[in-house]
Short mmCIF file of C-alpha atoms in Angstrom, two decimals:
data_model
loop_
_atom_site.label_atom_id
_atom_site.label_comp_id
_atom_site.label_asym_id
_atom_site.label_seq_id
_atom_site.Cartn_x
_atom_site.Cartn_y
_atom_site.Cartn_z
CA UNK J 20 -33.63 46.56 20.00
CA UNK J 21 -32.50 43.07 18.93
CA UNK J 22 -34.91 40.31 17.88
CA UNK J 23 -34.16 38.46 21.12
CA UNK J 24 -34.99 41.53 23.20
CA UNK J 25 -38.23 42.03 21.24
CA UNK J 26 -39.18 38.39 21.85
CA UNK J 27 -38.46 38.75 25.58
CA UNK J 28 -40.55 41.94 25.74
CA UNK J 29 -43.45 40.23 23.94
CA UNK J 30 -43.26 37.27 26.35
CA UNK J 31 -43.22 39.67 29.30
CA UNK J 32 -46.28 41.51 27.97
CA UNK J 33 -48.20 38.27 27.40
CA UNK J 34 -47.29 37.17 30.94
CA UNK J 35 -48.65 40.46 32.30
CA UNK J 36 -51.88 40.02 30.34
CA UNK J 37 -52.28 36.42 31.56
CA UNK J 38 -51.58 37.51 35.16
CA UNK J 39 -54.22 40.22 34.73
CA UNK J 40 -56.79 37.60 33.71
CA UNK J 41 -55.82 35.32 36.61
CA UNK J 42 -56.21 38.14 39.16
CA UNK J 43 -59.54 39.21 37.66
CA UNK J 44 -60.88 35.67 37.83
CA UNK J 45 -59.62 35.21 41.39
CA UNK J 46 -61.70 38.21 42.43
CA UNK J 47 -64.83 36.45 41.09
CA UNK J 48 -64.56 33.32 43.25
CA UNK J 49 -67.56 32.86 45.52
CA UNK J 50 -65.67 30.41 47.75
CA UNK J 51 -61.97 30.37 48.59
CA UNK J 52 -59.83 27.86 46.68
CA UNK J 53 -58.10 25.11 48.69
CA UNK J 54 -55.08 26.47 50.56
CA UNK J 55 -53.10 23.52 51.93
CA UNK J 56 -50.87 21.48 49.66
CA UNK J 57 -52.78 18.30 50.53
CA UNK J 58 -56.18 19.86 49.73
CA UNK J 59 -54.82 21.27 46.47
CA UNK J 60 -53.38 17.86 45.50
CA UNK J 61 -56.71 16.15 46.25
CA UNK J 62 -58.61 18.74 44.24
CA UNK J 63 -56.27 18.50 41.25
CA UNK J 64 -56.26 14.70 41.36
CA UNK J 65 -60.03 14.81 40.70
CA UNK J 66 -59.35 16.85 37.55
CA UNK J 67 -56.86 14.20 36.46
CA UNK J 68 -59.50 11.47 36.96
CA UNK J 69 -57.69 10.06 40.01
CA UNK J 70 -54.36 9.61 38.23
CA UNK J 71 -51.37 10.49 40.41
CA UNK J 72 -49.12 9.96 37.38
CA UNK J 73 -50.98 12.59 35.31
CA UNK J 74 -50.99 14.97 38.28
CA UNK J 75 -47.25 14.52 38.78
CA UNK J 76 -46.63 15.34 35.11
CA UNK J 77 -48.88 18.38 35.33
CA UNK J 78 -46.99 19.72 38.36
CA UNK J 79 -43.54 18.70 37.13
CA UNK J 80 -42.78 16.46 40.11
CA UNK J 81 -42.41 12.74 40.72
CA UNK J 82 -45.38 10.47 41.36
CA UNK J 83 -43.90 9.67 44.75
CA UNK J 84 -43.95 13.39 45.68
CA UNK J 85 -47.64 13.58 44.82
CA UNK J 86 -48.36 10.48 46.91
CA UNK J 87 -46.47 11.94 49.91
CA UNK J 88 -48.61 15.07 49.86
CA UNK J 89 -51.83 13.11 49.38
CA UNK J 90 -51.04 10.89 52.36
CA UNK J 91 -50.05 13.85 54.53
CA UNK J 92 -46.43 12.69 54.92
CA UNK J 93 -45.27 15.96 53.31
CA UNK J 94 -46.94 19.27 54.06
CA UNK J 95 -44.57 22.10 53.05
CA UNK J 96 -43.86 22.27 49.31
CA UNK J 97 -40.85 24.10 47.94
CA UNK J 98 -41.43 27.49 46.30
CA UNK J 99 -41.75 26.14 42.74
CA UNK J 100 -44.23 23.42 43.71
CA UNK J 101 -46.21 25.80 45.90
CA UNK J 102 -46.58 28.25 42.99
CA UNK J 103 -47.55 25.43 40.63
CA UNK J 104 -50.18 24.15 43.07
CA UNK J 105 -51.73 27.60 43.51
CA UNK J 106 -51.70 28.33 39.77
CA UNK J 107 -53.13 24.95 38.73
CA UNK J 108 -55.76 24.92 41.50
CA UNK J 109 -56.98 28.41 40.67
CA UNK J 110 -57.03 27.63 36.95
CA UNK J 111 -59.55 24.83 37.63
CA UNK J 112 -61.46 26.38 40.55
CA UNK J 113 -65.10 27.35 39.95
CA UNK J 114 -65.11 27.00 36.15
CA UNK J 115 -68.79 27.98 35.89
CA UNK J 116 -68.22 31.27 37.72
CA UNK J 117 -65.36 32.13 35.36
CA UNK J 118 -67.34 31.06 32.28
CA UNK J 119 -70.32 33.20 33.30
CA UNK J 120 -68.10 36.25 33.87
CA UNK J 121 -66.39 35.78 30.51
CA UNK J 122 -69.75 35.38 28.77
CA UNK J 123 -71.10 38.51 30.44
CA UNK J 124 -67.98 40.50 29.48
CA UNK J 125 -68.14 39.31 25.86
CA UNK J 126 -71.87 39.90 25.45
CA UNK J 127 -72.80 42.97 27.48
CA UNK J 128 -70.43 44.10 30.20
CA UNK J 129 -67.04 44.47 28.57
CA UNK J 130 -63.82 44.67 30.57
CA UNK J 131 -62.00 47.38 32.46
CA UNK J 132 -58.27 47.40 31.73
CA UNK J 133 -55.82 49.39 33.84
CA UNK J 134 -52.16 49.47 32.95
CA UNK J 135 -48.89 51.31 33.03
CA UNK J 136 -47.14 51.02 29.70
CA UNK J 137 -45.46 52.94 26.90
CA UNK J 138 -47.95 54.43 24.48
CA UNK J 139 -46.77 56.29 21.40
CA UNK J 140 -49.09 57.92 18.92
CA UNK J 141 -47.60 61.16 17.67
CA UNK J 142 -44.40 62.92 16.72
CA UNK J 143 -41.81 63.88 19.33
CA UNK J 144 -42.31 67.28 20.87
CA UNK J 145 -46.12 67.08 20.85
CA UNK J 146 -48.50 66.13 23.64
CA UNK J 147 -49.12 62.89 21.75
CA UNK J 148 -45.45 61.87 21.81
CA UNK J 149 -44.69 58.40 23.08
CA UNK J 150 -44.29 58.06 26.84
CA UNK J 151 -45.17 55.83 29.76
CA UNK J 152 -48.77 56.40 30.78
CA UNK J 153 -51.13 55.10 33.45
CA UNK J 154 -54.41 54.31 31.74
CA UNK J 155 -57.72 52.89 32.93
CA UNK J 156 -60.28 52.26 30.23
CA UNK J 157 -63.59 50.44 29.76
CA UNK J 158 -63.32 48.06 26.81
CA UNK J 159 -66.43 47.32 24.73
CA UNK J 160 -67.94 43.82 24.72
CA UNK J 161 -66.78 43.21 21.15
CA UNK J 162 -63.15 43.88 22.08
CA UNK J 163 -63.61 41.93 25.33
CA UNK J 164 -64.87 38.96 23.30
CA UNK J 165 -61.83 39.14 21.01
CA UNK J 166 -59.39 39.31 23.94
CA UNK J 167 -61.11 36.49 25.83
CA UNK J 168 -61.26 34.29 22.71
CA UNK J 169 -57.57 34.90 22.01
CA UNK J 170 -56.65 34.07 25.62
CA UNK J 171 -58.77 30.90 25.70
CA UNK J 172 -57.40 29.67 22.38
CA UNK J 173 -53.81 30.08 23.56
CA UNK J 174 -53.08 32.89 21.13
CA UNK J 175 -49.53 33.75 20.25
CA UNK J 176 -47.86 36.47 22.24
CA UNK J 177 -48.26 38.99 19.45
CA UNK J 178 -51.94 38.14 18.85
CA UNK J 179 -52.86 38.61 22.50
CA UNK J 180 -50.75 41.76 22.74
CA UNK J 181 -52.34 43.13 19.56
CA UNK J 182 -55.88 42.42 20.78
CA UNK J 183 -55.30 44.28 24.06
CA UNK J 184 -53.44 47.11 22.32
CA UNK J 185 -56.24 47.59 19.79
CA UNK J 186 -58.90 47.61 22.53
CA UNK J 187 -57.03 50.21 24.59
CA UNK J 188 -56.20 52.31 21.53
CA UNK J 189 -59.80 52.36 20.33
CA UNK J 190 -61.38 53.10 23.71
CA UNK J 191 -58.85 55.61 25.03
CA UNK J 192 -57.03 57.25 22.15
CA UNK J 193 -59.51 56.95 19.29
CA UNK J 194 -62.51 57.30 21.61
CA UNK J 195 -64.57 54.75 19.75
CA UNK J 196 -63.59 56.05 16.32
CA UNK J 197 -64.34 59.72 17.07
CA UNK J 198 -62.24 62.23 15.11
CA UNK J 199 -59.11 60.08 15.32
CA UNK J 200 -60.31 56.87 13.67
CA UNK J 201 -57.10 56.08 11.77
CA UNK J 202 -54.71 56.81 14.64
CA UNK J 203 -51.90 54.26 15.04
CA UNK J 204 -50.92 53.59 18.66
CA UNK J 205 -47.77 51.84 19.85
CA UNK J 206 -48.26 49.77 23.03
CA UNK J 207 -45.08 48.39 24.65
CA UNK J 208 -43.05 48.00 27.84
CA UNK J 209 -45.95 46.96 30.07
CA UNK J 210 -45.01 47.50 33.72
CA UNK J 211 -48.31 46.23 35.14
CA UNK J 212 -51.76 45.38 33.81
CA UNK J 213 -55.02 44.69 35.68
CA UNK J 214 -58.28 43.44 34.23
CA UNK J 215 -61.72 43.60 35.84
CA UNK J 216 -64.80 41.82 34.61
#
């Protein structure tokens, strides 16, 4: 595998991890986030302290486009803008609910991670040989805290990947350090990944 392919795979894995966090947080919302483009624009403008210029930069559109949606002159955003509005709105929606869930996961509850990915931990021809596996595992609060901290601090792709890989490896393959404490586990080719708080 070339360096470029490795970089693309790492970016894909980080994207899957970030999507997993976004879906987990969405499930925590106690009220639905704004749905219409106008409502989303109004909500996001508050986060930008009323600045349509800052909101336009955040969404990657012109200031005039923002003003058209705020006034109601435009109502149907193109696909890219629609995705940006949903993503940005949900990233700011109910911050206290998200913060409480993250705190609970890091201090007492942990996380549940489900994924389909390549896991390799033993020589070919054995039951531990590398292969694609579907795994669901409860991650301890200490690992949850490390993953959440890495995600919040904008960790590099490899740091976030390594934190999730280590948590899964310890909980599933090493069973909390049981008889396989030194086991090295390869985690790659993530097809999907879900996180629950």
